[in-house]
Each structure stands twice: as structure tokens, then as C-alpha cells.
MMTF fields as JSON, N, C-alpha, C and O atoms, coordinates in Angstrom:
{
  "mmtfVersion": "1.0.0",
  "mmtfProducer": "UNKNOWN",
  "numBonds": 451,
  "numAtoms": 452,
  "numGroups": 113,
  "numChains": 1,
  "numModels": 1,
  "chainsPerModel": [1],
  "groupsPerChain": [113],
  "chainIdList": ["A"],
  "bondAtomList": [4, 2, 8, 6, 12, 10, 16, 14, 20, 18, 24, 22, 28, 26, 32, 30, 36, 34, 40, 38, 44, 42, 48, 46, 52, 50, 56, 54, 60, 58, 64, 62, 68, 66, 72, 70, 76, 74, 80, 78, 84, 82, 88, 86, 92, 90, 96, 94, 100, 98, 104, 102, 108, 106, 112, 110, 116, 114, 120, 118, 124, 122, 128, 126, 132, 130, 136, 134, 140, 138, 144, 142, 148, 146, 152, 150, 156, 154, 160, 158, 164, 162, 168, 166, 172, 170, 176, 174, 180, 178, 184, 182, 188, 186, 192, 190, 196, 194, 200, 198, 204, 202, 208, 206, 212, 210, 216, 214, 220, 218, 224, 222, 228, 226, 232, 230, 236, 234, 240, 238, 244, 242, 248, 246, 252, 250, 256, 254, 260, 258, 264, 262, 268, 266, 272, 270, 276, 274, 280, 278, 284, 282, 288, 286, 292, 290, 296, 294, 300, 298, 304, 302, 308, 306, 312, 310, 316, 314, 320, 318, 324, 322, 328, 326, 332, 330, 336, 334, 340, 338, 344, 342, 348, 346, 352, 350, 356, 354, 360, 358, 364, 362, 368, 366, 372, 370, 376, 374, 380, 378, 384, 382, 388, 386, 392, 390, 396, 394, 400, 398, 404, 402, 408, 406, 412, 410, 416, 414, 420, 418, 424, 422, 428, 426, 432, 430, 436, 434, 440, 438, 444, 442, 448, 446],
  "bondOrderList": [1, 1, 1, 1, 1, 1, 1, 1, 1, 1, 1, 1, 1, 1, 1, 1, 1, 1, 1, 1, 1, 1, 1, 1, 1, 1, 1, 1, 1, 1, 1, 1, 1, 1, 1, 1, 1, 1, 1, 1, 1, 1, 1, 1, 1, 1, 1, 1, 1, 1, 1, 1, 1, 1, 1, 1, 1, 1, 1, 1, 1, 1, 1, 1, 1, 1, 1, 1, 1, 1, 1, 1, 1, 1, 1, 1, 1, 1, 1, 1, 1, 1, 1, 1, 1, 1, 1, 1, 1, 1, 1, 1, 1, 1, 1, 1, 1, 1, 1, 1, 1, 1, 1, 1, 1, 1, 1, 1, 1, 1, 1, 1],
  "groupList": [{"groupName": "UNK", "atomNameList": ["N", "CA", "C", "O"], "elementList": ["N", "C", "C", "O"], "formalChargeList": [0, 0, 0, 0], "bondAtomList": [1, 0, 2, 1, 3, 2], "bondOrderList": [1, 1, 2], "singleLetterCode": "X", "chemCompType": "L-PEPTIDE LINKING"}],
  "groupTypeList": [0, 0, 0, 0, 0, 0, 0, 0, 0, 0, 0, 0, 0, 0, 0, 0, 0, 0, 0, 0, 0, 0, 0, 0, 0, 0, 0, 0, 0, 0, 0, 0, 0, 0, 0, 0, 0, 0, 0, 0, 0, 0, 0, 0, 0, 0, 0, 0, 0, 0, 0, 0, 0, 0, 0, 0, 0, 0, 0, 0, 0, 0, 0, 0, 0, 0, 0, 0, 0, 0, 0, 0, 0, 0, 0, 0, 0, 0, 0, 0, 0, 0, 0, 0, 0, 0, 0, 0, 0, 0, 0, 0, 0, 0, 0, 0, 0, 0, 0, 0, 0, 0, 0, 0, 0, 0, 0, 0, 0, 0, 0, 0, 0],
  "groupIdList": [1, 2, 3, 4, 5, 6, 7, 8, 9, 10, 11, 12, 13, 14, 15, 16, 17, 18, 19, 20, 21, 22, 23, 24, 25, 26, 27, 28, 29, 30, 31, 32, 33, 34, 35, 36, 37, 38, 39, 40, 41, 42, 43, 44, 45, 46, 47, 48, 49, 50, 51, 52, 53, 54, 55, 56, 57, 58, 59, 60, 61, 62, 63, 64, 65, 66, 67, 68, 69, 70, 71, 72, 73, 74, 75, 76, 77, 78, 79, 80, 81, 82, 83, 84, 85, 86, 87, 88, 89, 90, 91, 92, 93, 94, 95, 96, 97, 98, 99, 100, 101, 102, 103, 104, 105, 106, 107, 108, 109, 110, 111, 112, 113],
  "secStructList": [7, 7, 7, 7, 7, 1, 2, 2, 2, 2, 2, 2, 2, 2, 2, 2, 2, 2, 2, 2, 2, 2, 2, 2, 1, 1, 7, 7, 2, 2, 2, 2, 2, 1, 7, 2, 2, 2, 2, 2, 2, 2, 2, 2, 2, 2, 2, 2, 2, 2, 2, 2, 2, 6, 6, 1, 7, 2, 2, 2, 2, 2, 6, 6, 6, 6, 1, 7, 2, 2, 2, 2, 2, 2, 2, 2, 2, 2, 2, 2, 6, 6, 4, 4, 4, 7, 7, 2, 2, 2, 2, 2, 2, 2, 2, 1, 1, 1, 1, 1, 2, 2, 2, 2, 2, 2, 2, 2, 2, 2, 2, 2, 7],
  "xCoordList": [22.173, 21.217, 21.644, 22.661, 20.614, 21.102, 20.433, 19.243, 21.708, 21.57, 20.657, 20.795, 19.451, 18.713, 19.006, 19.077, 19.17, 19.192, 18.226, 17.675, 18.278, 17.093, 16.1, 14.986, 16.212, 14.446, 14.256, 13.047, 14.63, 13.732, 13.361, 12.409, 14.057, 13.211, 12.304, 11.452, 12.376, 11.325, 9.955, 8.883, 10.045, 8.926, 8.465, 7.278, 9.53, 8.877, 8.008, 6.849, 8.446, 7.423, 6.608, 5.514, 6.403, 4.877, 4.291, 3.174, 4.528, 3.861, 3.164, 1.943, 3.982, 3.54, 2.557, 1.748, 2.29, 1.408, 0.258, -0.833, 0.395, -0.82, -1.843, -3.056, -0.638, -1.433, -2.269, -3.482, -1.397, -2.062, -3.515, -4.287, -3.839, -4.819, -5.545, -6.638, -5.577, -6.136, -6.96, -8.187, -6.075, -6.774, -8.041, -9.165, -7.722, -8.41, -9.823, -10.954, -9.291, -10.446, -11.901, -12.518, -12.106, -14.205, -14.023, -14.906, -13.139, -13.74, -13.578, -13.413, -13.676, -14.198, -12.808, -11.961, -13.1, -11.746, -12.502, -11.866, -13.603, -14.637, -14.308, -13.926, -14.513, -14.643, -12.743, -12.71, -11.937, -10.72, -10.266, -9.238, -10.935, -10.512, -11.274, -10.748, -12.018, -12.994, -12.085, -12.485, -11.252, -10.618, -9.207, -8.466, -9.028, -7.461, -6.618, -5.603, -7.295, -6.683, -5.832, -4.714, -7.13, -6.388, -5.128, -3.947, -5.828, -4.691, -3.644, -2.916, -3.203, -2.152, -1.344, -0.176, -1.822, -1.229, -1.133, 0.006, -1.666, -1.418, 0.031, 0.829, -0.075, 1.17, 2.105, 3.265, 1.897, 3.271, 3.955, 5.143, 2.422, 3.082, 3.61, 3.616, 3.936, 3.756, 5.357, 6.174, 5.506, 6.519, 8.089, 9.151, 7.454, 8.127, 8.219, 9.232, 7.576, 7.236, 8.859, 9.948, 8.714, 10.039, 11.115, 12.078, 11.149, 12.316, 12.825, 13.962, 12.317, 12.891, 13.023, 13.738, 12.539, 12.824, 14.036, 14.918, 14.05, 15.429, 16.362, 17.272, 16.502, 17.375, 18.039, 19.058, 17.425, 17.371, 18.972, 18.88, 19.948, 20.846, 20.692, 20.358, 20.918, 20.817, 21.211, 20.546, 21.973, 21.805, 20.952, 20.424, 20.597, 19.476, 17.924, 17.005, 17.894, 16.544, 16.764, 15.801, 17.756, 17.986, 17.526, 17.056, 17.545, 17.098, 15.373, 14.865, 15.031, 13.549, 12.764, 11.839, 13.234, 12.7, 10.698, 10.045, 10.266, 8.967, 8.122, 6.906, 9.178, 8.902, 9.682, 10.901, 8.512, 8.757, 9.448, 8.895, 10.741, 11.544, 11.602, 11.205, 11.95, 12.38, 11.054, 11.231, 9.851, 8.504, 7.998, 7.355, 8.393, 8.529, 8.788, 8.03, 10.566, 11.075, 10.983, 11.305, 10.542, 10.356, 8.829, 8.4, 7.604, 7.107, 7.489, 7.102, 8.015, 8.296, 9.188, 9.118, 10.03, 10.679, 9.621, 9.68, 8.971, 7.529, 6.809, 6.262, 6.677, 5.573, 6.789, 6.809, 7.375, 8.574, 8.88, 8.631, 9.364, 9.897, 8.776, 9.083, 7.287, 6.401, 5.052, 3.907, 5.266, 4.224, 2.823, 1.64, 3.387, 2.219, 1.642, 0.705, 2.109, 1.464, 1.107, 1.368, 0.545, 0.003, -1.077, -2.134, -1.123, -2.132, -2.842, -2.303, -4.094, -4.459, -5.287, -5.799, -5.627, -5.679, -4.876, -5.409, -3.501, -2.703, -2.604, -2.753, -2.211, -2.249, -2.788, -2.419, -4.651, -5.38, -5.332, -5.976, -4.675, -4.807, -3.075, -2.563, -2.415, -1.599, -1.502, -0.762, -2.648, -3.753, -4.288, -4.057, -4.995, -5.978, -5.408, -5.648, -4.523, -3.756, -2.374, -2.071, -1.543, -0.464, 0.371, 1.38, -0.602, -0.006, -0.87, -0.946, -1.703, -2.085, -1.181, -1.022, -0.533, 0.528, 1.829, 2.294, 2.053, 3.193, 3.402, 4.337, 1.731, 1.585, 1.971, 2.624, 1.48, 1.477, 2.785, 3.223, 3.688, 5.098, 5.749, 6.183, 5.812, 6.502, 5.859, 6.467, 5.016, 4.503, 5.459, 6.24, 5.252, 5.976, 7.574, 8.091, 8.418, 9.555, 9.888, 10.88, 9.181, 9.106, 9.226, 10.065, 8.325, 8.256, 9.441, 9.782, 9.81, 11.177, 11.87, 12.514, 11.925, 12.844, 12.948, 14.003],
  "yCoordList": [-12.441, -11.394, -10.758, -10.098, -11.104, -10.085, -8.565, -8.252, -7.702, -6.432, -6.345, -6.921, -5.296, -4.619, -3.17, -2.153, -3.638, -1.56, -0.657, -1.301, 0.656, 1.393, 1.44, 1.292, 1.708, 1.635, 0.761, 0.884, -0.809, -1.722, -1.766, -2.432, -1.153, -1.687, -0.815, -1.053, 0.373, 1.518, 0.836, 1.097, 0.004, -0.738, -1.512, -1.518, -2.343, -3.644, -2.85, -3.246, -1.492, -0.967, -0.358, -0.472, 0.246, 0.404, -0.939, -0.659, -1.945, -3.432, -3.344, -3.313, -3.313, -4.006, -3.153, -3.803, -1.496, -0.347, -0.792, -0.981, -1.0, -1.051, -2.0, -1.849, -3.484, -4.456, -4.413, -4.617, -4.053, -3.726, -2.686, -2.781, -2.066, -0.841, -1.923, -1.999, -2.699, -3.789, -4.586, -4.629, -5.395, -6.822, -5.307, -5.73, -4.264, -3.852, -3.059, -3.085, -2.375, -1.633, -1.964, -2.997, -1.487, -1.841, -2.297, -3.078, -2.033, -2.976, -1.635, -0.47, -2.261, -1.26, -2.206, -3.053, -1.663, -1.832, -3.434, -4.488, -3.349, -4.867, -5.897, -7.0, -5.393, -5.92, -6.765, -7.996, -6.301, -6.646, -7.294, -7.96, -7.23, -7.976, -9.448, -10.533, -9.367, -10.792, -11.562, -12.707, -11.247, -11.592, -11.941, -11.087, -13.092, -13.717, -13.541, -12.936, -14.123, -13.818, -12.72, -12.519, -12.02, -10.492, -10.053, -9.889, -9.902, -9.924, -9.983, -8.994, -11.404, -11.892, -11.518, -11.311, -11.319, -10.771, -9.243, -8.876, -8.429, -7.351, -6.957, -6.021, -7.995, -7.938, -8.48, -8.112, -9.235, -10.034, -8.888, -8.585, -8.151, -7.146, -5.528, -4.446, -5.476, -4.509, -4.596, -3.684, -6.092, -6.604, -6.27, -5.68, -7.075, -6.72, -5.185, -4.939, -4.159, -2.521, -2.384, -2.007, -2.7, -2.2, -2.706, -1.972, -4.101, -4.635, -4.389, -4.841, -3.683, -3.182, -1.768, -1.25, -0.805, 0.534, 0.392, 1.25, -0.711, -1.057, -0.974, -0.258, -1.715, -1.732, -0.876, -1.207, 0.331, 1.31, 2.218, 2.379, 2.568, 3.099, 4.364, 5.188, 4.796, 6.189, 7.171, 8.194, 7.224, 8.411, 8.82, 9.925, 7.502, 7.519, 7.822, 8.389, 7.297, 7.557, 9.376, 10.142, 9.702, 11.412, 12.072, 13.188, 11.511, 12.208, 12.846, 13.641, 11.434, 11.678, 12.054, 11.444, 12.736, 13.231, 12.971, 12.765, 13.078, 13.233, 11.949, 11.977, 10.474, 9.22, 9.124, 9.227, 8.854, 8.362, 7.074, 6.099, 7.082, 5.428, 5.148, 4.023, 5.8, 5.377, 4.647, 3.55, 5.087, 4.812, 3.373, 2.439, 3.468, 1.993, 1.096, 0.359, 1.255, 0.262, -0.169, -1.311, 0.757, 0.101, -0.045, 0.067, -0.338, -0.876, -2.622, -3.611, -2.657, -4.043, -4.867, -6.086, -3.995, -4.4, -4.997, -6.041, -4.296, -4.328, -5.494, -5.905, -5.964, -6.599, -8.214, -8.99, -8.246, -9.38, -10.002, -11.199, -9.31, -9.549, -9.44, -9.72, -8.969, -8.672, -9.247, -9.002, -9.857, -10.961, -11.38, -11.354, -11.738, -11.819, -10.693, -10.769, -9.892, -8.635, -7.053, -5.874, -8.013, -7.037, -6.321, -6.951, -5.123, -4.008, -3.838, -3.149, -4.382, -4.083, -3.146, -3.05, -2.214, -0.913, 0.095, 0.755, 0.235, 0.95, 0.537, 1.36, -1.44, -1.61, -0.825, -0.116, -1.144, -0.323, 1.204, 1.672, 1.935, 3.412, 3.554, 4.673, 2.582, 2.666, 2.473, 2.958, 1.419, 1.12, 2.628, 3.224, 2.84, 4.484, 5.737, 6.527, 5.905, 7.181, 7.486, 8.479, 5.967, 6.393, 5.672, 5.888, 4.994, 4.578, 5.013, 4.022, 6.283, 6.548, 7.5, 7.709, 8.149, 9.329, 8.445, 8.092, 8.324, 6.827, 6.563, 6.904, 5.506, 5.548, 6.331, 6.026, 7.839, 9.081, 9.354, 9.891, 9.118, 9.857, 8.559, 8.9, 7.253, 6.304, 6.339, 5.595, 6.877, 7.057, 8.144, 7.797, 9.51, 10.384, 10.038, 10.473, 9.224, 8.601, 7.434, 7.076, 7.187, 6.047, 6.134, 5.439, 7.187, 7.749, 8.618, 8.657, 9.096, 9.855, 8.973, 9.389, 7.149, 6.415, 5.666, 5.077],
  "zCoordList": [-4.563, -4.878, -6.198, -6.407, -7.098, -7.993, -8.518, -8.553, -8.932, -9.096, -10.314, -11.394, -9.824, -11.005, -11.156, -10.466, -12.633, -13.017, -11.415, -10.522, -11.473, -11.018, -11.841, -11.338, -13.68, -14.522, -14.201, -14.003, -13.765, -13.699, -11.777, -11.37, -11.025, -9.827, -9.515, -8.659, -10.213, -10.555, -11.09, -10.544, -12.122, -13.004, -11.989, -11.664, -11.316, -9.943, -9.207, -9.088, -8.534, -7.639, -8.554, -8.001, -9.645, -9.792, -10.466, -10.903, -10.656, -10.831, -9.364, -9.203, -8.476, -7.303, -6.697, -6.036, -6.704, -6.367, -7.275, -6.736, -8.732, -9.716, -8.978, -8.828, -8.369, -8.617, -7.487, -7.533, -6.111, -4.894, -5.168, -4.214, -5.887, -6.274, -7.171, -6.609, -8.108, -8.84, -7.929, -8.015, -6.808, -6.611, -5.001, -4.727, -4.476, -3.99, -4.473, -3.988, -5.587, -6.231, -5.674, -5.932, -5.305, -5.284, -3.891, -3.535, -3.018, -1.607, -0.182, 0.181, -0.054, 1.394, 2.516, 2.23, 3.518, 4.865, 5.097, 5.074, 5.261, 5.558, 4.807, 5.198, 3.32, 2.349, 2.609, 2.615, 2.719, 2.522, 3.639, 3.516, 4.939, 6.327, 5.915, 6.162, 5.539, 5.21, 3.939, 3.733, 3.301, 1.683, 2.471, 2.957, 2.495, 3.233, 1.65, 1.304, 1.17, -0.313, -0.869, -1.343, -0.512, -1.355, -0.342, -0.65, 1.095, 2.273, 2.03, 1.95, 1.806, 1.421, 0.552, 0.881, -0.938, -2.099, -1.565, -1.854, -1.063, -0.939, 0.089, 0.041, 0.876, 1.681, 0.86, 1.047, 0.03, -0.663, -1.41, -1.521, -2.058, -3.527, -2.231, -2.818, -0.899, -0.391, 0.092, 0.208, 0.339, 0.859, -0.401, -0.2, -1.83, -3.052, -3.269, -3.924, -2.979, -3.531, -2.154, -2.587, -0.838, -0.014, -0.537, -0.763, -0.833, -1.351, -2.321, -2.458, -3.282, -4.823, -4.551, -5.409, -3.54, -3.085, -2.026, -1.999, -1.162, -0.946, -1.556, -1.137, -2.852, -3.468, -4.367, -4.974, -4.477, -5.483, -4.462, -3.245, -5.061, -4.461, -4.072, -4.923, -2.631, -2.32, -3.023, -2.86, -3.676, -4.922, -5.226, -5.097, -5.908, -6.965, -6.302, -6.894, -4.943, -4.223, -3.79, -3.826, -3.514, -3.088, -4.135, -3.914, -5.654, -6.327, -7.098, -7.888, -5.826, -6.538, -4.646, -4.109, -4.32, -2.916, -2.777, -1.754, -4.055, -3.706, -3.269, -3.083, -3.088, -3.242, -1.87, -1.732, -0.646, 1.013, 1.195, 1.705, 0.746, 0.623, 2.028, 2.331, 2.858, 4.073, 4.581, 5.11, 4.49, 4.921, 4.012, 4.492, 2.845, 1.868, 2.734, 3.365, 2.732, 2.791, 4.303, 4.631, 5.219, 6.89, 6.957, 8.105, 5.71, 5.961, 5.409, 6.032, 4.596, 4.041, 5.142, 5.294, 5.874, 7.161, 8.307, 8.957, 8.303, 9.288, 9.054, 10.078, 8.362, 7.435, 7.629, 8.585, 6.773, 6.9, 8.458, 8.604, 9.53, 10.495, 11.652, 12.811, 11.267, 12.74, 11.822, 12.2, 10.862, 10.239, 11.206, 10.868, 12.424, 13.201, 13.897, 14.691, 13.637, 14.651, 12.802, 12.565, 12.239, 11.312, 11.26, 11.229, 11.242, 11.681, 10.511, 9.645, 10.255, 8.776, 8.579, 7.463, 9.627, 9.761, 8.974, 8.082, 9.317, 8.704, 7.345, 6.441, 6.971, 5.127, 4.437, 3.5, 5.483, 4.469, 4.248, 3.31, 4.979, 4.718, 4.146, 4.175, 3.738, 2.881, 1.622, 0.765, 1.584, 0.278, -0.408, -1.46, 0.614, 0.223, 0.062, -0.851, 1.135, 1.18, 0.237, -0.423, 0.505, 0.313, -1.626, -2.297, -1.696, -2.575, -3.802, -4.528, -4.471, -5.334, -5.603, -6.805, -4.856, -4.881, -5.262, -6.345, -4.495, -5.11, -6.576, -7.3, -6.989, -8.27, -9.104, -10.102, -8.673, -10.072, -10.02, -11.038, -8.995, -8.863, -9.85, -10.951, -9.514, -10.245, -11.739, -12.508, -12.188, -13.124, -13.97, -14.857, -13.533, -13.959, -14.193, -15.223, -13.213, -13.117, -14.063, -14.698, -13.962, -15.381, -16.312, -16.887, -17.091, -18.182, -18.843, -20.025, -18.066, -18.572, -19.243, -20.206, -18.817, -19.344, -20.384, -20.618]
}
């Protein structure tokens, strides 16, 4: 495994928030249960957003409190290990709810650097 700075696993998760908000834009909960496609990539880039918030060292995550790591990274846990029992109920209101806030926070975090 190799070690990434924190600016860069900071950059991985908002790649992976942008893109998740990209390939969804314009669709509805319907719209996205019918799209295996997007499905898929959205879990892949959801799976990558825990694993690079994983990796970010507790220090460094204590310091930005306004960013729900624990909730990140045990959904990417979730998602990895219960693959067949995926609730795409919740994706999607992690899609809607939780990751535009996300965005603006890794945004602001970013930028400082």
C-alpha cells in the first residue's frame, strides 16, 4: 500500500464526490435504480471517497471536524464487505444529502493548499 500525502487524498475524495454528483446530476431515485451503470460507478467512486478518508491520519482528520469520516469510511466498509445486501435507498440520500456538504467542506480544505 502506498502512502499518500493528506493534500492528495483530500483531492481523491473530492474527485470521487464531484464525480459521484456528475455521472448523477439530472436523475431522480428512478432514474438511477434503472442505470446499472451509473450504480456501479457511483459505488466504485463511494467505495474510493472511504478508502482515501481512511487513509487520511487521525490527526489530520481531528482537525477538520466538520467532515463525518467515521460515516465515510463505514460506508465504504459497508459497501465492500455487504456488496450484496446494498440499500440504494440510503446511496441515494447520500448522493442528495450528504455529499454536497462534503463537497463545499473539501472544497474549502483544499484550497488552503
Amino acid at each position: 500500500m502506498s502512502e499518500r500525502a493528506p493534500s492528495i487524498l483530500f483531492l481523491d475524495m473530492l474527485d470521487s464526490v464531484e464525480t459521484v454528483l456528475e455521472y448523477t446530476l439530472g436523475m431522480g431515485f428512478d432514474d438511477f435504480l434503472a442505470d446499472r451503470k451509473t450504480r456501479d460507478a457511483v459505488i466504485r467512486n463511494i467505495q474510493i471517497l472511504g478508502e482515501a478518508a481512511n487513509r487520511v491520519p487521525k490527526d489530520i482528520r481531528e482537525q477538520y471536524p466538520e467532515i463525518e469520516w467515521m460515516r465515510i469510511i463505514r460506508s465504504r466498509h459497508i459497501l465492500v464487505h455487504d456488496y450484496a445486501g446494498i440499500d440504494y435507498e440510503i446511496v441515494w440520500r447520500i448522493i442528495e444529502i450528504h455529499l454536497p456538504p462534503l463537497k463545499d467542506a473539501l472544497l474549502n480544505l483544499t484550497a488552503g493548499r
